[in-house]
Coordinates of C-alpha atoms in Angstrom, one line a residue:
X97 CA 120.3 185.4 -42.4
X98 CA 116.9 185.1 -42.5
X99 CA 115.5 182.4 -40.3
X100 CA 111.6 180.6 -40.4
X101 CA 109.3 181.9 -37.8
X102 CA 107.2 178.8 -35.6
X103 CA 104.1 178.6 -37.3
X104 CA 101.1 180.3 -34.9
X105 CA 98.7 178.0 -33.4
X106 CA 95.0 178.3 -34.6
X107 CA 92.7 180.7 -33.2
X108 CA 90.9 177.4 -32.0
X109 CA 92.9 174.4 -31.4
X110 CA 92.1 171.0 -33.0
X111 CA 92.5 169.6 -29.6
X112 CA 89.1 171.0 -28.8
X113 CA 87.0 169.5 -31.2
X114 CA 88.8 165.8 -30.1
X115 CA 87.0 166.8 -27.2
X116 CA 83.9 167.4 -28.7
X117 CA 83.5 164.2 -30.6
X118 CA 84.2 162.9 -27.3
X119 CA 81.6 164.7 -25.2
X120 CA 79.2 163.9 -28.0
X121 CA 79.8 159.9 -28.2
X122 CA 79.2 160.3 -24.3
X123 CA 75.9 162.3 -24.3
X124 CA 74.4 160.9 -27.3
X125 CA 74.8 157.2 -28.0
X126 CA 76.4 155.8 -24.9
X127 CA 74.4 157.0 -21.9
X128 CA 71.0 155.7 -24.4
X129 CA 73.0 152.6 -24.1
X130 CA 74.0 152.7 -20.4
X131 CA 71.7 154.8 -18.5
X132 CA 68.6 154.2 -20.1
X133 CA 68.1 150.7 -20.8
X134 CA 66.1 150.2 -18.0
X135 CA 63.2 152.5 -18.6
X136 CA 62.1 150.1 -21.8
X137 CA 62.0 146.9 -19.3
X138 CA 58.5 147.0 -18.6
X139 CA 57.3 147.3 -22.2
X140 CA 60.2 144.7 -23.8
X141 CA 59.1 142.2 -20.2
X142 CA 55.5 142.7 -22.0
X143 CA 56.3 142.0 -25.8
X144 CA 58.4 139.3 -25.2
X145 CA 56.7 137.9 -22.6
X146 CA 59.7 137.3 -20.0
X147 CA 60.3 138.7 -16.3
X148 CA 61.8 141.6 -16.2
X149 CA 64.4 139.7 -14.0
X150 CA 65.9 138.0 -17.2
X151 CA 65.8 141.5 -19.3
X152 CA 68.5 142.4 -16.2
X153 CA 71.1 140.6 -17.5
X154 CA 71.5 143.0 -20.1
X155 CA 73.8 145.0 -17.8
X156 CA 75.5 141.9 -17.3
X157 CA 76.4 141.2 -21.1
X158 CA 76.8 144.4 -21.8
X159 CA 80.0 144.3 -19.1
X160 CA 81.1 141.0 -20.2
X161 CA 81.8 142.0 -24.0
X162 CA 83.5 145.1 -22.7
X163 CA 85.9 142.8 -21.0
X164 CA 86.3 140.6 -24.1
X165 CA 86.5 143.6 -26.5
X166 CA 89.2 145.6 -24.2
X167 CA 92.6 144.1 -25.4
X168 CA 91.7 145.0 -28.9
X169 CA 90.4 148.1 -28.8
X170 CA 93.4 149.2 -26.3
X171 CA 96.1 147.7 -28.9
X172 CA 94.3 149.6 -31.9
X173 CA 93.7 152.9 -30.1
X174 CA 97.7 152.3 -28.8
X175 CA 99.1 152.4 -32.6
X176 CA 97.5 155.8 -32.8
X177 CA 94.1 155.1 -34.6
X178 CA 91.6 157.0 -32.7
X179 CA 89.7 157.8 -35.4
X180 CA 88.6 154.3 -36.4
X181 CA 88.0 153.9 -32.9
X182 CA 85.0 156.5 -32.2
X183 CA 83.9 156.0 -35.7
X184 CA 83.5 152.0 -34.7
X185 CA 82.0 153.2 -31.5
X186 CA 79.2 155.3 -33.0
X187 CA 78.4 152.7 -35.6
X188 CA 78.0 149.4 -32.9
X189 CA 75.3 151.5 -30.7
X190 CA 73.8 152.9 -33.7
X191 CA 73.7 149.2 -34.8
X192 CA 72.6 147.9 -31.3
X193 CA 69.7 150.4 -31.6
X194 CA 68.1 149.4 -35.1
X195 CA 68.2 145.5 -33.7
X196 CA 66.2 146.7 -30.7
X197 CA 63.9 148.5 -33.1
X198 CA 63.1 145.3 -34.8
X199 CA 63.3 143.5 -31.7
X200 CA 61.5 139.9 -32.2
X201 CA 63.6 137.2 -30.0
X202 CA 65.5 137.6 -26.7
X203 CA 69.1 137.0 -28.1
X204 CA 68.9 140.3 -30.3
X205 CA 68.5 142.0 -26.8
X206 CA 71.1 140.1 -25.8
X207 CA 73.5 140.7 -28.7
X208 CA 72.7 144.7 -28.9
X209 CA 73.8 144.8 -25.1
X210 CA 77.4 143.1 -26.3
X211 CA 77.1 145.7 -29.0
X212 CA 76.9 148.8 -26.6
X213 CA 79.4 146.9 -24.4
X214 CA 82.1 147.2 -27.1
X215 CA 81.4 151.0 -27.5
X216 CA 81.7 151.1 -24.1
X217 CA 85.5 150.1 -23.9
X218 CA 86.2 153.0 -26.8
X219 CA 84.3 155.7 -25.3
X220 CA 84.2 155.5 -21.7
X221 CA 87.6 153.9 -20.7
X222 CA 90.1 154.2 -23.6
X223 CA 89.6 157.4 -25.6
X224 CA 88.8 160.2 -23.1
X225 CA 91.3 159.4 -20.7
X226 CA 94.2 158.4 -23.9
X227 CA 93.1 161.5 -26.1
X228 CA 92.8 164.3 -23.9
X229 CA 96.4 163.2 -22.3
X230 CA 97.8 163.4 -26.2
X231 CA 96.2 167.0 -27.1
X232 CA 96.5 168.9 -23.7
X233 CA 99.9 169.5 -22.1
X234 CA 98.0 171.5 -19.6
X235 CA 94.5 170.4 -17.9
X236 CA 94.1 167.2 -19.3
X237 CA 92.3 166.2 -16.6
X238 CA 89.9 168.9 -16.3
X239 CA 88.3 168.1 -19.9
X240 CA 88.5 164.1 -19.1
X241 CA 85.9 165.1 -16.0
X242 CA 84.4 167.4 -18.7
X243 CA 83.6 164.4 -21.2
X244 CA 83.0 161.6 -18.4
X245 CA 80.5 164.2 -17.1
X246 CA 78.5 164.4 -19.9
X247 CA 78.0 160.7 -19.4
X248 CA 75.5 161.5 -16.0
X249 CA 73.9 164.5 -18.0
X250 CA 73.4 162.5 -21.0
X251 CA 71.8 160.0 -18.6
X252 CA 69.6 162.4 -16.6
X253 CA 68.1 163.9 -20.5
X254 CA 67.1 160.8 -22.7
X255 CA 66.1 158.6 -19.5
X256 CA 63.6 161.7 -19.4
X257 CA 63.1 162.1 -23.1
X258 CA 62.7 158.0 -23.7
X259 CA 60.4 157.6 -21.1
X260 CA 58.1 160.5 -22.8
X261 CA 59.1 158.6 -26.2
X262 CA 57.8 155.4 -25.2
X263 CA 54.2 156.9 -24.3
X264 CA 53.6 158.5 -26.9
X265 CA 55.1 156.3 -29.8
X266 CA 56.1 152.8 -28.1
X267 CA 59.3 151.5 -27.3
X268 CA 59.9 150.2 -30.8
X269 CA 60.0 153.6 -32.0
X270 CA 61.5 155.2 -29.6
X271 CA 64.5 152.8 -30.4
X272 CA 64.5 154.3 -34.0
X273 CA 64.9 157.3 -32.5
X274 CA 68.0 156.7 -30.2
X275 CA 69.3 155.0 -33.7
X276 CA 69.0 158.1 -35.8
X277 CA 70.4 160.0 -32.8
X278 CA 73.4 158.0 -32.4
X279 CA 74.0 158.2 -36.3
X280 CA 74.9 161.5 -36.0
X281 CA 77.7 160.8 -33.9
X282 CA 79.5 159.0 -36.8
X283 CA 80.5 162.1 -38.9
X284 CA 81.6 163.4 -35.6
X285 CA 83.8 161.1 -34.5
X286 CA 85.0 160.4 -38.1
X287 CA 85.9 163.8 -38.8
X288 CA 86.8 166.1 -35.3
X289 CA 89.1 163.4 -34.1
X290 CA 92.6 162.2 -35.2
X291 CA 95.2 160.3 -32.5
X292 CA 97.8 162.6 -32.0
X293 CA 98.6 167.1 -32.1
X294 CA 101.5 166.3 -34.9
X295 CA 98.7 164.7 -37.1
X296 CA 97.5 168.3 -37.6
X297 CA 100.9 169.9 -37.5
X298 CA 100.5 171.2 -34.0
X299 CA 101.6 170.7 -30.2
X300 CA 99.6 169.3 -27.4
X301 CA 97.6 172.5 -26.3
X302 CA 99.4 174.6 -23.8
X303 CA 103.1 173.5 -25.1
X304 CA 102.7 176.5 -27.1
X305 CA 104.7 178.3 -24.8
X306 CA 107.4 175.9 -24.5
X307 CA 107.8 175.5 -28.3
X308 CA 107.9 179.2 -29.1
X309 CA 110.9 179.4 -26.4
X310 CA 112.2 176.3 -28.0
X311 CA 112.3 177.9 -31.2
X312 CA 114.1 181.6 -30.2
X313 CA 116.9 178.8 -29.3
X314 CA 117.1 177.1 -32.1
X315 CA 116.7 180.3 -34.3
X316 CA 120.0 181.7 -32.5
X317 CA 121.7 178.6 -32.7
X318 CA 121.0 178.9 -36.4
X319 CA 122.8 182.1 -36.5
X320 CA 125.6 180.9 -35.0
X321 CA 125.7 177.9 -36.7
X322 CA 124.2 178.1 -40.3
X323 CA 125.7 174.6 -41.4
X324 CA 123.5 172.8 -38.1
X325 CA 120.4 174.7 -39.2
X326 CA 120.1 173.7 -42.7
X327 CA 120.1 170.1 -41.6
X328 CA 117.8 170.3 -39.2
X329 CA 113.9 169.7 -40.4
X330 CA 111.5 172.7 -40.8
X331 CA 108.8 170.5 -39.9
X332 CA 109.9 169.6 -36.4
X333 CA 106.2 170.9 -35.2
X334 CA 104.8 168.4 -36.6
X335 CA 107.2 165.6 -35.4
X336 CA 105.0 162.9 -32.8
X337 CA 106.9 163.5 -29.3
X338 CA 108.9 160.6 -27.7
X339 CA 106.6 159.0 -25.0
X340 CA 108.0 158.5 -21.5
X341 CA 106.9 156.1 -19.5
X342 CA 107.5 151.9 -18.7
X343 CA 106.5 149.1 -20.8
X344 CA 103.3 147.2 -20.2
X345 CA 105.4 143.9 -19.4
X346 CA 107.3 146.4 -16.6
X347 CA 103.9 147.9 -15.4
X348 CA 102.3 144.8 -14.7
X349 CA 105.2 143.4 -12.3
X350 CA 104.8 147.1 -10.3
X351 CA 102.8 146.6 -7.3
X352 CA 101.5 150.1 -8.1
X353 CA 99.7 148.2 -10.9
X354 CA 98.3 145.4 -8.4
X355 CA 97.2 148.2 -6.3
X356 CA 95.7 150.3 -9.2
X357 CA 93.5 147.1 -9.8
X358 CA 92.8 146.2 -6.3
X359 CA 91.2 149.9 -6.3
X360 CA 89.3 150.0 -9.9
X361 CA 87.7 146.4 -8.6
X362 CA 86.6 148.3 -4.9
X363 CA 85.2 151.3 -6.7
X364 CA 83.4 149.7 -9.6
X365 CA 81.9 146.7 -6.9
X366 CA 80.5 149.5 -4.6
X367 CA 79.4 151.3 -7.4
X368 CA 76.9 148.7 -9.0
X369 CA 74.9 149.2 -5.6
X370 CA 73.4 152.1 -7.5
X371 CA 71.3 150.5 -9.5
X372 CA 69.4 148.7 -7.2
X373 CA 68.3 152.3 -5.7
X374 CA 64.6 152.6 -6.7
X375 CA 63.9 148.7 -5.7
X376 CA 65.1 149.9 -2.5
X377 CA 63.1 153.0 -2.5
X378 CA 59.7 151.1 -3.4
X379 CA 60.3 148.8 0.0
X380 CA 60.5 152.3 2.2
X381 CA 56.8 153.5 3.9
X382 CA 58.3 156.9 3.1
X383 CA 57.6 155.8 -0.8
X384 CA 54.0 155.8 -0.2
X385 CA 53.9 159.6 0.4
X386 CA 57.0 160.5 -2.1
X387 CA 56.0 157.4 -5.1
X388 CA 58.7 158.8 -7.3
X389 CA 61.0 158.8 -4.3
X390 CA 63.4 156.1 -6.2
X391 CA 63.6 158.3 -9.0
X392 CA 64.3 161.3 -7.8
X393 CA 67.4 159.3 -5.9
X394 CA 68.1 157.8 -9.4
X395 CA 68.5 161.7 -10.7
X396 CA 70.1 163.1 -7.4
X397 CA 73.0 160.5 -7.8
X398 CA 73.5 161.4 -11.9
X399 CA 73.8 165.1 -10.5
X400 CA 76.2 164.4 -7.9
X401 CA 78.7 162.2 -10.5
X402 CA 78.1 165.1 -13.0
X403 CA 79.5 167.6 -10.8
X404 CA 81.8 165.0 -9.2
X405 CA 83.6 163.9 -12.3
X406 CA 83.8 167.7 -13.2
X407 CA 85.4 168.6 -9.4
X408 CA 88.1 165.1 -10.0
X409 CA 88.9 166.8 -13.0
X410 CA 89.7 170.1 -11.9
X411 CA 91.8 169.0 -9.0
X412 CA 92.6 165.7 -9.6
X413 CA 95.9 166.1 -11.2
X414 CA 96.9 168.2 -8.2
X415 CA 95.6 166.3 -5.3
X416 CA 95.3 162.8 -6.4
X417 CA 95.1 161.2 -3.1
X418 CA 93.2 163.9 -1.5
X419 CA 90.6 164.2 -4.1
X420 CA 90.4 160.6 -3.9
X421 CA 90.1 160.1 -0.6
X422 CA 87.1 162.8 -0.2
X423 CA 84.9 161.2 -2.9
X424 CA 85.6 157.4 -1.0
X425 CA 84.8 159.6 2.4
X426 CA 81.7 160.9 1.3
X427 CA 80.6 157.5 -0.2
X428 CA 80.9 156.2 3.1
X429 CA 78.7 158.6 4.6
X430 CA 76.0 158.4 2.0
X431 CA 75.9 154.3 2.2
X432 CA 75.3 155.0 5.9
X433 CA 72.8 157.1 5.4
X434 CA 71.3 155.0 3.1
X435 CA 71.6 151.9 5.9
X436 CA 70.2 154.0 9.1
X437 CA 68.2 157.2 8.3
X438 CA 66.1 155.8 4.6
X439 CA 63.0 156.4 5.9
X440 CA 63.1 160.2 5.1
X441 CA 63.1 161.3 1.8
X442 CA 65.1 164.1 2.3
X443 CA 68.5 162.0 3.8
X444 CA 67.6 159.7 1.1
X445 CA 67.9 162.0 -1.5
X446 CA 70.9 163.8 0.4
X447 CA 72.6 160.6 0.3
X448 CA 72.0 159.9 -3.7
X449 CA 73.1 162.7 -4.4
X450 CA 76.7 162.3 -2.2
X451 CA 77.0 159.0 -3.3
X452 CA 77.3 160.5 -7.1
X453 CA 80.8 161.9 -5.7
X454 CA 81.5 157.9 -5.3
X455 CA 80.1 156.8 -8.5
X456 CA 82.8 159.9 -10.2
X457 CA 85.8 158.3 -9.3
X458 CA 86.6 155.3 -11.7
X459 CA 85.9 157.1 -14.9
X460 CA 88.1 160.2 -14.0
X461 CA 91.0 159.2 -11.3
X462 CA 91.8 155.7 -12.5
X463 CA 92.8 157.1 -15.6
X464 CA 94.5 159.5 -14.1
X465 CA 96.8 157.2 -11.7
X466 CA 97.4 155.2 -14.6
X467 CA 99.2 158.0 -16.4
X468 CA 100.8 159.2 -13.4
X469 CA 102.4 155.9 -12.3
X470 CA 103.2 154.7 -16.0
X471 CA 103.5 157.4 -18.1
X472 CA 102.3 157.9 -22.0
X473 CA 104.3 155.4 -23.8
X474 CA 101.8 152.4 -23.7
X475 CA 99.0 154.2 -21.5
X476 CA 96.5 152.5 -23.5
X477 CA 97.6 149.3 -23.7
X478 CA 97.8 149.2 -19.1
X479 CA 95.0 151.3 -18.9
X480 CA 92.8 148.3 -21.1
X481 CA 93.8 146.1 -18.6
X482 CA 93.1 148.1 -15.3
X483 CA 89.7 149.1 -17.2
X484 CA 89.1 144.7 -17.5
X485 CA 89.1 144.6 -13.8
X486 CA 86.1 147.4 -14.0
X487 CA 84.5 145.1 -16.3
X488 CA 84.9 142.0 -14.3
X489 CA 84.0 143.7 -11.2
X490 CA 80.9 145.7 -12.8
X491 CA 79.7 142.3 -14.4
X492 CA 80.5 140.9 -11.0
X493 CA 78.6 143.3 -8.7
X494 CA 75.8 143.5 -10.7
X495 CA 75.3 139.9 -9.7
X496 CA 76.5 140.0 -6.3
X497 CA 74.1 142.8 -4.9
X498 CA 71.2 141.3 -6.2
X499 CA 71.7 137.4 -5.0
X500 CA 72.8 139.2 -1.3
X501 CA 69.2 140.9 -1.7
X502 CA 67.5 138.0 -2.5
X503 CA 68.6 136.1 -0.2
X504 CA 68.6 137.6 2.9
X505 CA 65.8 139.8 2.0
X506 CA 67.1 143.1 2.9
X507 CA 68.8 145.8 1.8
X508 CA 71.0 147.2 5.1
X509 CA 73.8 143.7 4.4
X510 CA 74.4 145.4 0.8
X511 CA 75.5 148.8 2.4
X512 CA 77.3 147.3 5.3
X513 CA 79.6 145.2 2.4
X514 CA 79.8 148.4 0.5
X515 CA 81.2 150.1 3.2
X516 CA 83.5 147.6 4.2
X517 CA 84.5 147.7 0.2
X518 CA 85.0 151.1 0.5
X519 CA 87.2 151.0 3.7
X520 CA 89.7 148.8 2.3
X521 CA 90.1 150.7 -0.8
X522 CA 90.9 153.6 1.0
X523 CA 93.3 151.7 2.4
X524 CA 94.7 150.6 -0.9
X525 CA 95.1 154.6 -1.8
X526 CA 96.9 155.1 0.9
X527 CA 99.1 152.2 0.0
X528 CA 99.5 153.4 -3.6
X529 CA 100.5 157.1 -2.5
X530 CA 103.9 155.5 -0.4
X531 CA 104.5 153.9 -4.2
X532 CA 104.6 157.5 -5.8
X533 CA 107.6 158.6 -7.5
X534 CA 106.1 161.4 -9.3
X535 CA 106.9 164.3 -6.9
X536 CA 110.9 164.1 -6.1
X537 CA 111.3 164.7 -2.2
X538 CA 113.2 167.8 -1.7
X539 CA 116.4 167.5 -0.2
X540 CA 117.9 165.9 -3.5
X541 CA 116.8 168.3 -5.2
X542 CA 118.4 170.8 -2.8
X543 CA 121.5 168.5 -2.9
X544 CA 121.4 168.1 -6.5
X545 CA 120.9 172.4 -6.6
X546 CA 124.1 172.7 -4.4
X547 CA 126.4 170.3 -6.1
X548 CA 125.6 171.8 -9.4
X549 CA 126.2 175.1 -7.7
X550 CA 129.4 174.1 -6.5
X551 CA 130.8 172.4 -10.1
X552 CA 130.1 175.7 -11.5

């Protein structure tokens, strides 16, 4: 009796171009949005005639309709539809950009910010961390660091490119620009993305293996049993797999959830410190002989989360604690550094550039504690919520750092707080790793391997 072959993977696996759309809605429209709104301050304080102080709260807004937006956008990319997802994500930046182009009053800045803000929950905290977990069995978390990564690049190239942009054409134009840019994100993410492997007849990449030994079984069960085979569906390859995992009513009353939060709110507070760099840098004597001295920092610390997010990645799945530890370890250090030894360039720089390992952490190993502690069956849906504390806590520290500046007029109490932020979230980690189930202690196992034995 002849029996049907498993269909052969593709030379190159749909899974792969998920991850491009992915990498591009990063690179493209979302660090224009994040990253680079700051370099058209001094020409929008200008036009509109307001203090660059006010044009601040941008960042603010921006993090405030990312916590609004985050309940729907995790329910809808939850039922499986990824693809309206990035698609809506390309079109609100590409719509925040042509308001800014024709940018008259100081509520369109206002509502372009929200705008970005809701692309920010799709592309930054629900679809790399909920799609690369769907297409790759294997390494999943090496191509989530790959497409939060591309996040610091993209922020290192168009802060570049838009500050040229703005000299040569004006800031009005240079919007136009980042519009058309971002508009050719939406065919993208419309067309190289659907929600799960069985939408295109296939299996999470690197299940491959497991299927093909899956199917030599049920080809000689066939034989034996021809009745059994004929009832069984020839498109089983294409069948969505059952999702393991708790509930999200079950995954909030965890305490690994509580402490999940506790740790996305430390990170996220410590890392809003960042952007307060260069007005640091411009109070330093050491700025009068290195004047770009606070951007170079700015750069060095994109670098650092670049290779950061890509290092988390690699390892992270392996050594979640570890990893997680090291990056909180060397934040520490380069928030000292920052505190004691400022005044020379070079530890200055050294220390951006370490604290980028910090500034990796919440994009790559919160999602990756979610998934370990909860599983797949309603990642989305818990990791919305963890990813509202980031949003609280970003909208939060963002205002924090700055009124701590202002009023006691220096910079050392905002790295002495970050340090003690960072302390107790290491703390946390430690707390969360006694709460892991995932690795099964041996000596069931080896009681388990006897008994079994033993039956036998």
């Amino acid at each position: 009796m002849d029996t049907a072959a498993p269909s052969k993977s593709p030379r190159i696996h749909f899974g792969y171009c998920v991850i491009l759309a992915m990498v591009l809605g990063n690179f493209i429209p979302i660090s224009m949005g994040l990253s680079c709104a700051g370099i058209f301050y001094p020409p929008l304080s200008e036009a509109l005639g307001v203090d660059k102080g006010v044009l601040g709260y941008y960042s603010t807004v921006l993090w405030i309709s990312a916590l609004v937006v985050l309940p729907f956008t995790g329910k809808l990319m939850n039922r499986g539809s990824a693809r309206i997802c990035l698609t809506l994500g390309s079109v609100l930046t590409t719509a925040a950009f042509v308001l800014l182009w024709n940018l008259h009053y100081l509520w369109q800045f206002y509502v372009a910010a929200a705008l970005v803000g809701a692309s920010v929950t799709i592309f930054i905290f629900l679809a790399p961390s909920t799609l690369a977990n769907r297409w790759f069995a294997r390494r999943a978390g090496f191509w989530l660091g790959v497409i939060m990564a591309f996040t610091g690049i993209g922020g290192v190239v168009w802060s570049t490119v838009g500050g040229m942009l703005i000299q040569q054409i004006g800031w009005s134009s240079t919007y136009l620009v980042f519009a058309a840019l971002s508009a050719c994100t939406i065919p993208t993410s419309f067309f190289l993305t659907a929600s799960y492997p069985a939408e295109k007849g296939l299996l999470p990449w690197g299940a491959e293996q497991g299927q093909e030994q899956g199917a030599a079984a049920s080809s000689r069960s066939a034989a034996s049993s021809p009745a059994k085979a004929a009832s069984s569906p020839k498109t089983a390859q294409a069948k969505a797999p059952a999702l393991s995992g708790v509930s999200v009513g079950e995954a909030m009353r965890m305490p690994a959830f509580f402490l999940i939060c506790l740790i996305c709110f430390g990170i996220n507070m410590g890392m809003q410190i960042y952007f307060l760099t260069p007005s640091y840098a411009s109070t330093l004597q050491v700025t009068a002989m290195v004047p770009l001295l606070g951007s170079f920092a700015s750069s060095a610390t994109m670098a650092g989360q670049t290779v950061g997010k890509l290092a988390l990645g690699a390892v992270g799945d392996r050594y979640p604690f570890k990893s997680f530890l090291l990056a909180l370890c060397l934040g520490m250090v380069s928030v000292s550094m920052l505190g004691l030894c400022a005044e020379s360039a070079f530890a200055f720089v050294s220390a951006s550039l370490l604290f980028g390992a910090f500034y990796a952490l919440t994009n790559v190993m919160m999602p990756l504690y979610t998934r370990r502690f909860f599983g797949d069956r309603d990642y989305a849906a818990i990791y919305s919520r963890v990813s509202m504390v980031a949003s609280i806590s970003n909208a939060a520290g963002a205002f924090i750092w700055g009124t701590l500046v202002s009023i006691t007029g220096n910079f050392l109490f905002m790295y002495v707080a970050a340090f003690v932020i960072m302390v107790g979230t290491a703390a946390c980690v430690l707390m969360l790793r006694s709460h892991d189930r995932s690795t099964p202690t041996p000596a069931p196992a080896t009681v388990t391997a006897r008994a079994g034995a033993q039956a036998s």
